[in-house]
Coordinates of C-alpha atoms and ligand atoms in Angstrom, one line a residue:
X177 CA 0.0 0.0 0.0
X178 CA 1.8 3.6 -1.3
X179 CA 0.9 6.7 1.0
X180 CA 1.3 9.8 0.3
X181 CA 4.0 12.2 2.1
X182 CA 1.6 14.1 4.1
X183 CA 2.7 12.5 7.6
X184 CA 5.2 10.2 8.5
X185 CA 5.7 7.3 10.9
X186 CA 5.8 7.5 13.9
X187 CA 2.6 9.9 13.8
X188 CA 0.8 7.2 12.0
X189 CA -1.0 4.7 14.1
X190 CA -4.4 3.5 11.9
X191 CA -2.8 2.5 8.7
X192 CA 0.8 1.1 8.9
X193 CA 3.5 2.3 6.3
X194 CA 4.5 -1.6 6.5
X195 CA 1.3 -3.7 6.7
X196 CA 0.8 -6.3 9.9
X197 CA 1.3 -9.4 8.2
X198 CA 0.9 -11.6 11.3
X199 CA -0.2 -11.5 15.2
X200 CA 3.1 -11.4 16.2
X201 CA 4.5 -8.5 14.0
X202 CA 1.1 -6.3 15.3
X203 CA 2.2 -7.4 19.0
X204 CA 5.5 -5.9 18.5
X205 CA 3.7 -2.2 18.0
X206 CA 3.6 -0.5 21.0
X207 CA 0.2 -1.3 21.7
X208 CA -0.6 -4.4 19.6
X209 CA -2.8 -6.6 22.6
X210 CA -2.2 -3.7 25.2
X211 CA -5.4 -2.3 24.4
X212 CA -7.3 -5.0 25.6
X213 CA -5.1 -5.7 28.6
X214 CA -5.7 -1.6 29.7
X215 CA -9.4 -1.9 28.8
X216 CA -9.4 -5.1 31.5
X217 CA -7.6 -2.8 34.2
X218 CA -9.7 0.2 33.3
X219 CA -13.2 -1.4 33.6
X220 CA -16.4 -0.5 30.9
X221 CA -17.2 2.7 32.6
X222 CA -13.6 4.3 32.6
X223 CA -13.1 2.7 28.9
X224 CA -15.8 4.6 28.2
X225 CA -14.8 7.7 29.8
X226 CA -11.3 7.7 28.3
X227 CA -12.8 7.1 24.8
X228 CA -15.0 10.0 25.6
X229 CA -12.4 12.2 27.1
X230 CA -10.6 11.5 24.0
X231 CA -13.2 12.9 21.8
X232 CA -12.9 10.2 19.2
X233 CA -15.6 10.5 16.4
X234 CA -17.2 8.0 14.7
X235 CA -15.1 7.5 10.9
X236 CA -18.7 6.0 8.9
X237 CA -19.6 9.5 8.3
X238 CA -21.8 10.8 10.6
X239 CA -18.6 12.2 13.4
X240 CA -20.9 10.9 16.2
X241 CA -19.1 10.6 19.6
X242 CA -18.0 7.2 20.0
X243 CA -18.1 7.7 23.7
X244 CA -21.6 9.4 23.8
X245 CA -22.3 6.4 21.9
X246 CA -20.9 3.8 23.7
X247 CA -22.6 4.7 27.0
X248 CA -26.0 5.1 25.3
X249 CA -26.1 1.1 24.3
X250 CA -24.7 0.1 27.6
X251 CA -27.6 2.6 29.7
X252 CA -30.4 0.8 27.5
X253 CA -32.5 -2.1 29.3
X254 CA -31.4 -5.5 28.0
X255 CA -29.6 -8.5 28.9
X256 CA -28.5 -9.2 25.3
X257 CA -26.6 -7.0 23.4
X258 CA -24.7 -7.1 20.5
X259 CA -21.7 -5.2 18.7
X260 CA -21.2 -4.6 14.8
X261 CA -18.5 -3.5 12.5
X262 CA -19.7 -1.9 10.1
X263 CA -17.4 -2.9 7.0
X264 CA -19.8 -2.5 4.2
X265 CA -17.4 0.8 2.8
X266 CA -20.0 1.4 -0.5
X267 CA -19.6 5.2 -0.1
X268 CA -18.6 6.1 -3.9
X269 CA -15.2 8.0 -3.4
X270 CA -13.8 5.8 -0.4
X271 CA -11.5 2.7 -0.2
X272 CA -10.0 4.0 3.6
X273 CA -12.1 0.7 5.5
X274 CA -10.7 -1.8 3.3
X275 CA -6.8 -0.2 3.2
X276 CA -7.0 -0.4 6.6
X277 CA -8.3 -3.9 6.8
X278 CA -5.9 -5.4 4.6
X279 CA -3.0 -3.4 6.5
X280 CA -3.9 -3.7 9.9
X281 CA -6.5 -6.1 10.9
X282 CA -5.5 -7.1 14.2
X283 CA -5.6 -3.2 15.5
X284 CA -9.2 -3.0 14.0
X285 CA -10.3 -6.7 15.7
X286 CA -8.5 -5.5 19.2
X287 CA -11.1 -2.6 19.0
X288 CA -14.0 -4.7 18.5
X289 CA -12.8 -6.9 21.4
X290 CA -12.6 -3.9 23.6
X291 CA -16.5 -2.4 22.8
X292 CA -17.7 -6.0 22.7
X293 CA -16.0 -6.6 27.0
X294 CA -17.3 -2.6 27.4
X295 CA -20.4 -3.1 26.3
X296 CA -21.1 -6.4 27.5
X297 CA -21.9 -8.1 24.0
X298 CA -22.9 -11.5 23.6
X299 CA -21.6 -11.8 20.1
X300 CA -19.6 -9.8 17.6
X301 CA -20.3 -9.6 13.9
X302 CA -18.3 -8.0 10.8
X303 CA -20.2 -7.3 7.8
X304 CA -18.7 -6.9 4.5
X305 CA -20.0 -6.7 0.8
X306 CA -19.4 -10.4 -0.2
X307 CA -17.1 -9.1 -3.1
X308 CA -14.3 -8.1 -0.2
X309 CA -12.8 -11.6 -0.5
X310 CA -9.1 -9.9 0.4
X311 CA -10.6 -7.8 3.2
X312 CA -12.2 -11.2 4.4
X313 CA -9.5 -13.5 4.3
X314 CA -7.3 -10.8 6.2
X315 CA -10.2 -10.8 9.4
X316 CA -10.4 -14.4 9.2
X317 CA -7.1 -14.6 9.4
X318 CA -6.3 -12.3 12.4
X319 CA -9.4 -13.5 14.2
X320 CA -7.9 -16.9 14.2
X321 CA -4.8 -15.9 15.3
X322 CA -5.8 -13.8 17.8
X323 CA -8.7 -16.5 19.2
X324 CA -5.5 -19.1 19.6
X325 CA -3.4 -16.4 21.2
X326 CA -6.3 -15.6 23.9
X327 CA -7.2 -12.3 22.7
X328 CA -11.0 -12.9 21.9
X329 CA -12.1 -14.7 24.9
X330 CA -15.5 -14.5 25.6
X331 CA -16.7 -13.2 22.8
X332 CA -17.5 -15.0 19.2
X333 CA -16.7 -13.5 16.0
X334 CA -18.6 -13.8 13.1
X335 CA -18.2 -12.7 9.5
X336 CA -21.2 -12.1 7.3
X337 CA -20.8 -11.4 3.4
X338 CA -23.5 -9.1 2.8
X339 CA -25.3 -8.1 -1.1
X340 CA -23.3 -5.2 -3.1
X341 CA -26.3 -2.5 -2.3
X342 CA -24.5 1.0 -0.8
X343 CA -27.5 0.2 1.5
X344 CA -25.4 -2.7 3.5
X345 CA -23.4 0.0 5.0
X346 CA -27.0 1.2 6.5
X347 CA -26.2 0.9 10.2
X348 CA -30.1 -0.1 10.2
X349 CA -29.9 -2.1 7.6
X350 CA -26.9 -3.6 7.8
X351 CA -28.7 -5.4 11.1
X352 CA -31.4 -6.4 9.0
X353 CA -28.6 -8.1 6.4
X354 CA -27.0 -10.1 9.4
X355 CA -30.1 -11.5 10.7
X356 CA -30.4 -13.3 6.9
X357 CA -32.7 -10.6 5.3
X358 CA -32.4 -8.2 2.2
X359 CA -30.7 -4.2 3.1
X360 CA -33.8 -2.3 3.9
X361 CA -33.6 0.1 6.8
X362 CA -35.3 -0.5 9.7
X363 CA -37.0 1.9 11.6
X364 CA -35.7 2.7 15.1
X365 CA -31.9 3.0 15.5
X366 CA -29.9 0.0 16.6
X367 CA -29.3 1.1 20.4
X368 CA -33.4 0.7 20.5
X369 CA -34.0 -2.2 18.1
X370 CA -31.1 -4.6 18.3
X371 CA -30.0 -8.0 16.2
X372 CA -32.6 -10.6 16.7
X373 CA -34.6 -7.9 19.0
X374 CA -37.5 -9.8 20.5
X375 CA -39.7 -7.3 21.8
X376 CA -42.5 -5.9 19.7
X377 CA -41.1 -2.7 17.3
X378 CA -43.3 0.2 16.3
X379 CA -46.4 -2.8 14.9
X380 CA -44.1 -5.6 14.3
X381 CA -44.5 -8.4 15.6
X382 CA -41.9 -9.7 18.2
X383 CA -39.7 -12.7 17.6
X384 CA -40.0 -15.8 19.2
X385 CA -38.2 -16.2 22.1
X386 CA -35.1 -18.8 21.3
X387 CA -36.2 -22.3 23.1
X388 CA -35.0 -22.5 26.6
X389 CA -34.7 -18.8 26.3
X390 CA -36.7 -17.7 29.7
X391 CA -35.9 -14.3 29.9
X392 CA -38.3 -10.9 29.1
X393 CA -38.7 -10.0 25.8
X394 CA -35.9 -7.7 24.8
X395 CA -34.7 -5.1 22.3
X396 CA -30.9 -6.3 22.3
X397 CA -29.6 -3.0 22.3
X398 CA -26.7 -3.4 19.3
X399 CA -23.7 -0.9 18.8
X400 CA -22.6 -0.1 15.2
X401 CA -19.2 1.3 14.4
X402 CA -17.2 1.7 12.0
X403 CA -14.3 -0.1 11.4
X404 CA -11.9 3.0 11.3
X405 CA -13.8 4.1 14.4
X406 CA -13.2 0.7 15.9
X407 CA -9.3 0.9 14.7
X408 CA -8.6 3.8 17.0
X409 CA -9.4 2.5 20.2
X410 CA -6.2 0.2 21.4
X411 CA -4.2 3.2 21.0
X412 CA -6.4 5.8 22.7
X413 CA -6.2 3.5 25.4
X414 CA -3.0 2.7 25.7
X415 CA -1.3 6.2 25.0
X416 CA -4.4 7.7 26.5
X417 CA -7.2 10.4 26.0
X418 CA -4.5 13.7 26.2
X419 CA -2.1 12.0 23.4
X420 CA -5.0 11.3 21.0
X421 CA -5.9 15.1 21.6
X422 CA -2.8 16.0 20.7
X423 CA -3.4 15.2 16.7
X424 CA -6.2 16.8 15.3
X425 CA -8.1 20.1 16.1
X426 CA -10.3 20.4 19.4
X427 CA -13.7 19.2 17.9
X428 CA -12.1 16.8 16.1
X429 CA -9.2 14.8 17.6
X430 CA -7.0 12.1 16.1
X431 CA -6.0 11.3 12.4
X432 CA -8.0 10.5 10.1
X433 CA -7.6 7.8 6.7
X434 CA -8.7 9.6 3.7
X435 CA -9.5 8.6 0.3
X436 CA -8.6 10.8 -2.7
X437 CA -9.6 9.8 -6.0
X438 CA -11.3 11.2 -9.4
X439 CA -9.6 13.9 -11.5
X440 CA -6.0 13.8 -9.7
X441 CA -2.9 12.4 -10.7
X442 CA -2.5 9.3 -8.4
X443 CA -5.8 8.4 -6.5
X444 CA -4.7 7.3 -3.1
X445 CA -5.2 6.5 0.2
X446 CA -3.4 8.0 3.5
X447 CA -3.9 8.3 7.1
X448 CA -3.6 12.1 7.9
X449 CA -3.8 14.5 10.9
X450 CA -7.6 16.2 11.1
X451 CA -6.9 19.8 10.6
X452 CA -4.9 19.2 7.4
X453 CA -6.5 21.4 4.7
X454 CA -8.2 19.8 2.2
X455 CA -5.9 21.1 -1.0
X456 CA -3.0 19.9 0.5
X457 CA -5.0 16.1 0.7
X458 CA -5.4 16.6 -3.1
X459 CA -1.4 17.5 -3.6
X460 CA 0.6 15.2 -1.0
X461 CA -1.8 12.5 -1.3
X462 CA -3.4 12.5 -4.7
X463 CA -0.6 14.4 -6.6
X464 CA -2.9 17.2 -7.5
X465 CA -4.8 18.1 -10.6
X466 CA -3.8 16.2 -14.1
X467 CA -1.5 18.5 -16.5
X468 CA -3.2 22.2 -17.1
X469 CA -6.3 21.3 -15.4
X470 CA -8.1 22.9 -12.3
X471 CA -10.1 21.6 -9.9
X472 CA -13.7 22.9 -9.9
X473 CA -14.9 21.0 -7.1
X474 CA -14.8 18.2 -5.0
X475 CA -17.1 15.9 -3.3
X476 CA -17.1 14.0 0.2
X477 CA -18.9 11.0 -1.5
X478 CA -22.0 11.3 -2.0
X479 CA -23.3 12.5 1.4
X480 CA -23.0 16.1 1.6
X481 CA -23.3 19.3 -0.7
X482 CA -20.4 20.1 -3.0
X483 CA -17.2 21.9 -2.0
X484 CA -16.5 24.1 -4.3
X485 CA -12.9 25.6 -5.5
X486 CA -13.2 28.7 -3.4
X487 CA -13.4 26.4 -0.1
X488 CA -10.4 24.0 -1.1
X489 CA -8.3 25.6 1.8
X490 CA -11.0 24.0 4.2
X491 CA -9.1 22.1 7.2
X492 CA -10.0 17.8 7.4
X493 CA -12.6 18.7 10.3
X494 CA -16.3 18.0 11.2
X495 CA -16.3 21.8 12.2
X496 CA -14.5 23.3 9.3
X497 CA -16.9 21.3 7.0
X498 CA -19.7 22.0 8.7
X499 CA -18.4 26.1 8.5
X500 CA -18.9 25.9 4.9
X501 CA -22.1 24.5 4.5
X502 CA -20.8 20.4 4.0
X503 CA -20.0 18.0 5.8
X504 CA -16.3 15.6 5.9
X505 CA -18.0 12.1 5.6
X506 CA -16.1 9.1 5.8
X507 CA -13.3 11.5 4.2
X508 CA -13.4 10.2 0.8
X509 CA -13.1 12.5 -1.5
X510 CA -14.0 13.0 -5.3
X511 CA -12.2 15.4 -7.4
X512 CA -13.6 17.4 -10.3
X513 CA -11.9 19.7 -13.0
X514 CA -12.9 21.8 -15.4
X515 CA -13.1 19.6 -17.9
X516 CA -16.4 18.1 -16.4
X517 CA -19.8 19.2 -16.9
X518 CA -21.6 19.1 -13.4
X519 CA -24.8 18.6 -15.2
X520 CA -23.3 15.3 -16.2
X521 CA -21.7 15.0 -12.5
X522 CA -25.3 15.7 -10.7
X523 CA -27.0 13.0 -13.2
X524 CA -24.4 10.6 -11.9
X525 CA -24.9 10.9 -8.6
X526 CA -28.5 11.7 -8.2
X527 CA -28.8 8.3 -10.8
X528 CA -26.7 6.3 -8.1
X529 CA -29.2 7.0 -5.1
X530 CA -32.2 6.5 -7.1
X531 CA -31.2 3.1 -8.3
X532 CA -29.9 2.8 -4.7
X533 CA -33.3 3.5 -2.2
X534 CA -34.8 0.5 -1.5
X535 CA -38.3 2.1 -2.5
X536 CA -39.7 2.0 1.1
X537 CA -40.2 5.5 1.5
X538 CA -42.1 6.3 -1.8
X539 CA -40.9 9.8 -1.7
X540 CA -37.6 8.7 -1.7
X541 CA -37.8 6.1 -4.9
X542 CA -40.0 8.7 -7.0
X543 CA -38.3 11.9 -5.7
X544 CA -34.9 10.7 -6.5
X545 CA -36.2 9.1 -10.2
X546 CA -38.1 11.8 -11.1
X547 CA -34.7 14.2 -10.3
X548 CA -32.4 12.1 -12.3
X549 CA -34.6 11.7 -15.3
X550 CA -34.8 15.6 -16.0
X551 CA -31.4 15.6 -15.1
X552 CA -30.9 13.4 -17.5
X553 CA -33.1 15.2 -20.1
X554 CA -31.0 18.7 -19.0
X555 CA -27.9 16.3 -19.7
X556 CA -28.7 15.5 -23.2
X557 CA -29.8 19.3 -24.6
X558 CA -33.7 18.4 -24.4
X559 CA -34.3 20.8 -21.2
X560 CA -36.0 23.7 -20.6
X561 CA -36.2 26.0 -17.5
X562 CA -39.6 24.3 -16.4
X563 CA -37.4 20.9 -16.2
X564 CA -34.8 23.1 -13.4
X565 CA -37.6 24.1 -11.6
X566 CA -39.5 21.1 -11.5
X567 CA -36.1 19.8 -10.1
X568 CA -36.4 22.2 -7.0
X569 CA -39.8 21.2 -6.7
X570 CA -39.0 17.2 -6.0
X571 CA -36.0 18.1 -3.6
X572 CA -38.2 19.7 -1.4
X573 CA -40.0 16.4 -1.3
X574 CA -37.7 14.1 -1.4
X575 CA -37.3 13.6 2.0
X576 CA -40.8 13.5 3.1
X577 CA -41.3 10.6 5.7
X578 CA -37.4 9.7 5.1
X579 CA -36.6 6.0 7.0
X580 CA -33.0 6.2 6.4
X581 CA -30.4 9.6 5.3
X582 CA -30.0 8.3 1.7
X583 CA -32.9 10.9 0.8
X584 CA -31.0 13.3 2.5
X585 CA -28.3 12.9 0.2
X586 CA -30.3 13.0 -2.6
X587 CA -31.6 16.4 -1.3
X588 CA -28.4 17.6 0.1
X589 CA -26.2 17.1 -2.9
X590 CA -28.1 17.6 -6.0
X591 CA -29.7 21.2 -4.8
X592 CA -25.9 21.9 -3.7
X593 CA -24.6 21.6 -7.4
X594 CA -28.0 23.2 -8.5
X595 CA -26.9 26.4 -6.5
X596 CA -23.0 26.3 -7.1
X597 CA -22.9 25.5 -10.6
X598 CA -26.3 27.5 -12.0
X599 CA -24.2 28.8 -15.3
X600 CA -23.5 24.9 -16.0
X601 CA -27.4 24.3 -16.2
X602 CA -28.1 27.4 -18.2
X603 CA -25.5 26.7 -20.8
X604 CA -27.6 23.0 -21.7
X605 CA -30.7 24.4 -22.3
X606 CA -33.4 24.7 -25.0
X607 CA -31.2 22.5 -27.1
X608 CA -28.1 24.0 -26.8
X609 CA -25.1 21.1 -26.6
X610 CA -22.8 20.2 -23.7
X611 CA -19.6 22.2 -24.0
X612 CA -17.8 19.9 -22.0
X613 CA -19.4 16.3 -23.0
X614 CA -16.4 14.4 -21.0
X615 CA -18.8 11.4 -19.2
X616 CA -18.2 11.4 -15.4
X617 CA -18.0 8.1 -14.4
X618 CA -18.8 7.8 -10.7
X619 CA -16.1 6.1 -8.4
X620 CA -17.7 3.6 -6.8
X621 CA -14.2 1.5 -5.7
X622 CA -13.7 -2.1 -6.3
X623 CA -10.1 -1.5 -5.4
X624 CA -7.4 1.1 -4.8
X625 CA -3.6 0.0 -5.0
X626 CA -0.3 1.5 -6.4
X627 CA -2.0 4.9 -7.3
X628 CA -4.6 2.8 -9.7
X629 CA -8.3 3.0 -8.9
X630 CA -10.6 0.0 -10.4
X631 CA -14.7 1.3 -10.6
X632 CA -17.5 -1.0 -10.7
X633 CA -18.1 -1.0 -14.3
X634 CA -20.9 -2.8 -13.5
X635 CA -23.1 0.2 -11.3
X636 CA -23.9 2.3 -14.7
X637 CA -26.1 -0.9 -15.9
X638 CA -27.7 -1.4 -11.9
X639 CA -31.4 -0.8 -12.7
X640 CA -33.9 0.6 -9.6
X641 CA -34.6 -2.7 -8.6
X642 CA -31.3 -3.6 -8.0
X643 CA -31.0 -6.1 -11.4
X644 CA -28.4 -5.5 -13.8
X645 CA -29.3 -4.4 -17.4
X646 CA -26.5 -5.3 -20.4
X647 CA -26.2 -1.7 -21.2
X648 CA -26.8 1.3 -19.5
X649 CA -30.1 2.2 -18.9
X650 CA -29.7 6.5 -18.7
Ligands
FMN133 C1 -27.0 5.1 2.7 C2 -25.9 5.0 3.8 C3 -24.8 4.2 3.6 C4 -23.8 4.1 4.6 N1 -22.7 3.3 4.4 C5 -21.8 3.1 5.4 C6 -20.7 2.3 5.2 O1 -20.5 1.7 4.1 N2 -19.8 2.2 6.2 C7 -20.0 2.8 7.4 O2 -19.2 2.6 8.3 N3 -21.1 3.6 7.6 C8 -22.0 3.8 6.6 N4 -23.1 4.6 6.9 C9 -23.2 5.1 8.2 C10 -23.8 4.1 9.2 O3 -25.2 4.1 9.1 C11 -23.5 4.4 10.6 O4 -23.7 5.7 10.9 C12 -22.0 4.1 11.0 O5 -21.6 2.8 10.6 C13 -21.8 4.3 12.5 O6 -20.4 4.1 12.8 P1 -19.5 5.2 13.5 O7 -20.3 5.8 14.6 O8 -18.3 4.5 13.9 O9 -19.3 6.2 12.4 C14 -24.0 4.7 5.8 C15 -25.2 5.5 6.0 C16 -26.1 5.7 5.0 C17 -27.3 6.5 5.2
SF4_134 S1 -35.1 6.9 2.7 FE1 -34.9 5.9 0.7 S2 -33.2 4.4 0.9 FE2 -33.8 5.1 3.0 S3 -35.3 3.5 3.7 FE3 -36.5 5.2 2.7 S4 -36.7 4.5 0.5 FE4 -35.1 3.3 1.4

């Protein structure tokens, strides 16, 4: 795995320059196994308070306090509960998950063990897209090794190769995935409706109680985190809260493993301190913008409103994003130049969360297919000005009775472009042609390695119901 030159060792403590390739070589860091031993002498409720103290926020997206988090599944009624990794990484624009699981495994499976003993879980699960095979075999691996060493006492481990959807990495529906069903969002969080919950849930009905099972029924209050999230802990607690505060800016602590890919010289990814402005991600990591180009604007997958060039300068923080009207994500990060057309660049996206929703919120599933086909129509010279405003007119609706944030995204991003780029949509109208009739293709990863990014080829043809057509369907 190359990294860029934006930090170097010894600073780097989620994603190794030299890969773990065994138990022994991550035992030989200085806290490979010590972060279990310290969570043991600390107790759950000052693990807790250290990962709180530290201000570590959860890497899946969201920036949610792991702490906060933590102590909100252990203070929910239940005598079952569960923890999940959540290593479904389909956010277009991010490989950082799966760098890290292939170059440090055991780090990420010490965390787990930690918030499984802190929480009290009586099972662990990993979910992954089933077409991680790599990712997989590395987990299986160190889980093994780690079970015969001792290090996962008392807690089982299980793997579950979950369907392609970006919906797996769903915290809500990623639950749904491990208890054998298809990636449609439930609706209460998991800290209130846990794996295999047995108590009744807003109407439905309650699973059985397991045979021999004589307890109440219960929600099995489940915690979700990510697996970059769940990478950080051994060393927080081994080093300790102040030396985690030490990287990073106030509101958010620590380093973070970015993702830069799209219109750059060498897409990459690189473990980085938060508070590193965001133009100097695209030079030392991605190698800047190709020859004589500029970059117009750049995406945090495809979660939050655009960043456009004016706010390149913006510092690798959940406040400085949120300063200019965005948000950081799971720090992957999509560069455009002015080659593109950002017509072309909404369709994309917009198209990929339509095809996406799962169709249980019917505002969601029209909304977002009703966007993307005048989008489309905008995209191929046949709009008018009626088709933009009708466009304003579904993202105020999109969201309506939302289950899940995908909607959001919808809204969030394509009314963000809509407002950045308005020129763009002007020059495409009443049959005038593209002038810049590049095709975008969006970076959905299928891998990331020696400054080469590999797209799913495959996601153009994905039709709403989650079949594949043989050619694109736009
Ligand atoms: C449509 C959608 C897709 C998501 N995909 C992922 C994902 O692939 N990996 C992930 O960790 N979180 C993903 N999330 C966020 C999770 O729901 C959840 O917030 C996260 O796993 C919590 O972990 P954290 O607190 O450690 O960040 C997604 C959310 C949405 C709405
Ligand atoms: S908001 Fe969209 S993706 Fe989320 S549950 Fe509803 S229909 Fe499905």
């Amino acid at each position: 795995m190359a990294h860029g030159d934006v930090m170097e060792p010894p600073q780097q403590f989620l994603l190794p320059a030299r890969p773990a390739r065994s138990l022994d070589e991550y035992l030989a860091t200085d806290w490979g196994g010590l972060g279990l031993a310290r969570a043991a002498e600390l107790g759950p409720e000052h693990t807790v308070d250290e990962i709180a103290r530290a201000g570590l926020r959860g890497r899946g997206g969201a920036g949610f306090p792991t702490g906060r988090k933590w102590s909100g599944v252990r203070a929910q009624p239940g005598t079952d509960r569960y923890v999940v990794a959540n290593a479904g990484e389909g956010e277009p624009g991010t490989f950082k998950d799966r760098a890290i699981l292939r170059a440090n495994p055991y780090q990420f499976i010490e965390g787990l063990m930690i918030a499984a003993a802190t929480i009290d879980a009586a099972e662990a699960f990993v979910g992954f897209k089933a077409s991680f095979t790599e990712e997989i075999e590395c987990v299986t691996r160190a889980v093994q090794e780690m079970q015969d060493a001792g290090l996962c006492q008392g807690c089982q481990v299980t793997i579950v190769r979950g369907p392609e959807e970006y919906l797996l990495g769903e915290e809500k529906a990623l639950l749904e995935v491990i208890e054998g069903k298809d990636p449609l969002p439930r609706v209460l969080p998991p800290f209130e409706h846990g794996l295999f919950a047995t108590a009744p849930q807003l109407g439905w009905q309650a699973t059985e109680l397991e045979a021999g099972h004589a307890g109440l029924h219960e929600s099995n209050p489940t915690l979700v985190n990510n697996v970059e999230t769940l990478t950080n802990i051994a060393p927080i607690l081994v080093r300790g809260a102040d030396w985690f505060r030490s990287f990073g800016t106030a509101e958010s602590p620590g380093n973070v493993v970015c993702t830069i890919v799209g219109d750059v010289q060498r897409p990459d990814v690189a473990e980085v301190e938060l508070g590193t402005p965001l133009r100097t991600v695209i030079d030392a990591v991605g190698g800047g913008p190709l020859e004589g180009r500029t970059i117009k604007a750049v995406f945090s997958g495809v979660s939050n409103p655009v960043v456009v060039a004016s706010d390149l300068d913006v510092s690798l923080s959940y406040e400085a994003f949120a300063a200019i009207g965005s948000g950081m994500g799971a720090a992957g990060f999509i560069a455009v130049d002015d080659t593109a057309c950002m017509v072309d660049v909404a369709r994309a996206f917009s198209r990929f969360l339509y095809v996406e929703s799962c169709g249980q919120c019917p505002a969601c599933k029209r909304g977002s297919g009703e966007i993307t086909e005048l989008l489309e129509r905008i995209d191929g010279g046949r709009g008018t000005i009626r088709d933009v405003e009708a466009i304003g007119g579904w993202l105020r609706t999109v969201t309506d009775g939302n289950r899940c944030y995908l909607a959001v995204e919808e809204q969030a991003i394509v009314a963000s472009i809509l407002r950045a780029f308005p020129n763009e949509f002007e020059e495409h109208l009443d049959g005038a042609g593209c002038p810049r009739p590049r095709r975008f293709m969006l970076p959905k990863l299928v891998d990331l390695r020696d400054g080469r990014a590999v797209y799913d080829e495959r996601q153009p043809f994905k039709r709403s119901d989650w079949t594949y057509g043989s050619r694109a369907e736009q």
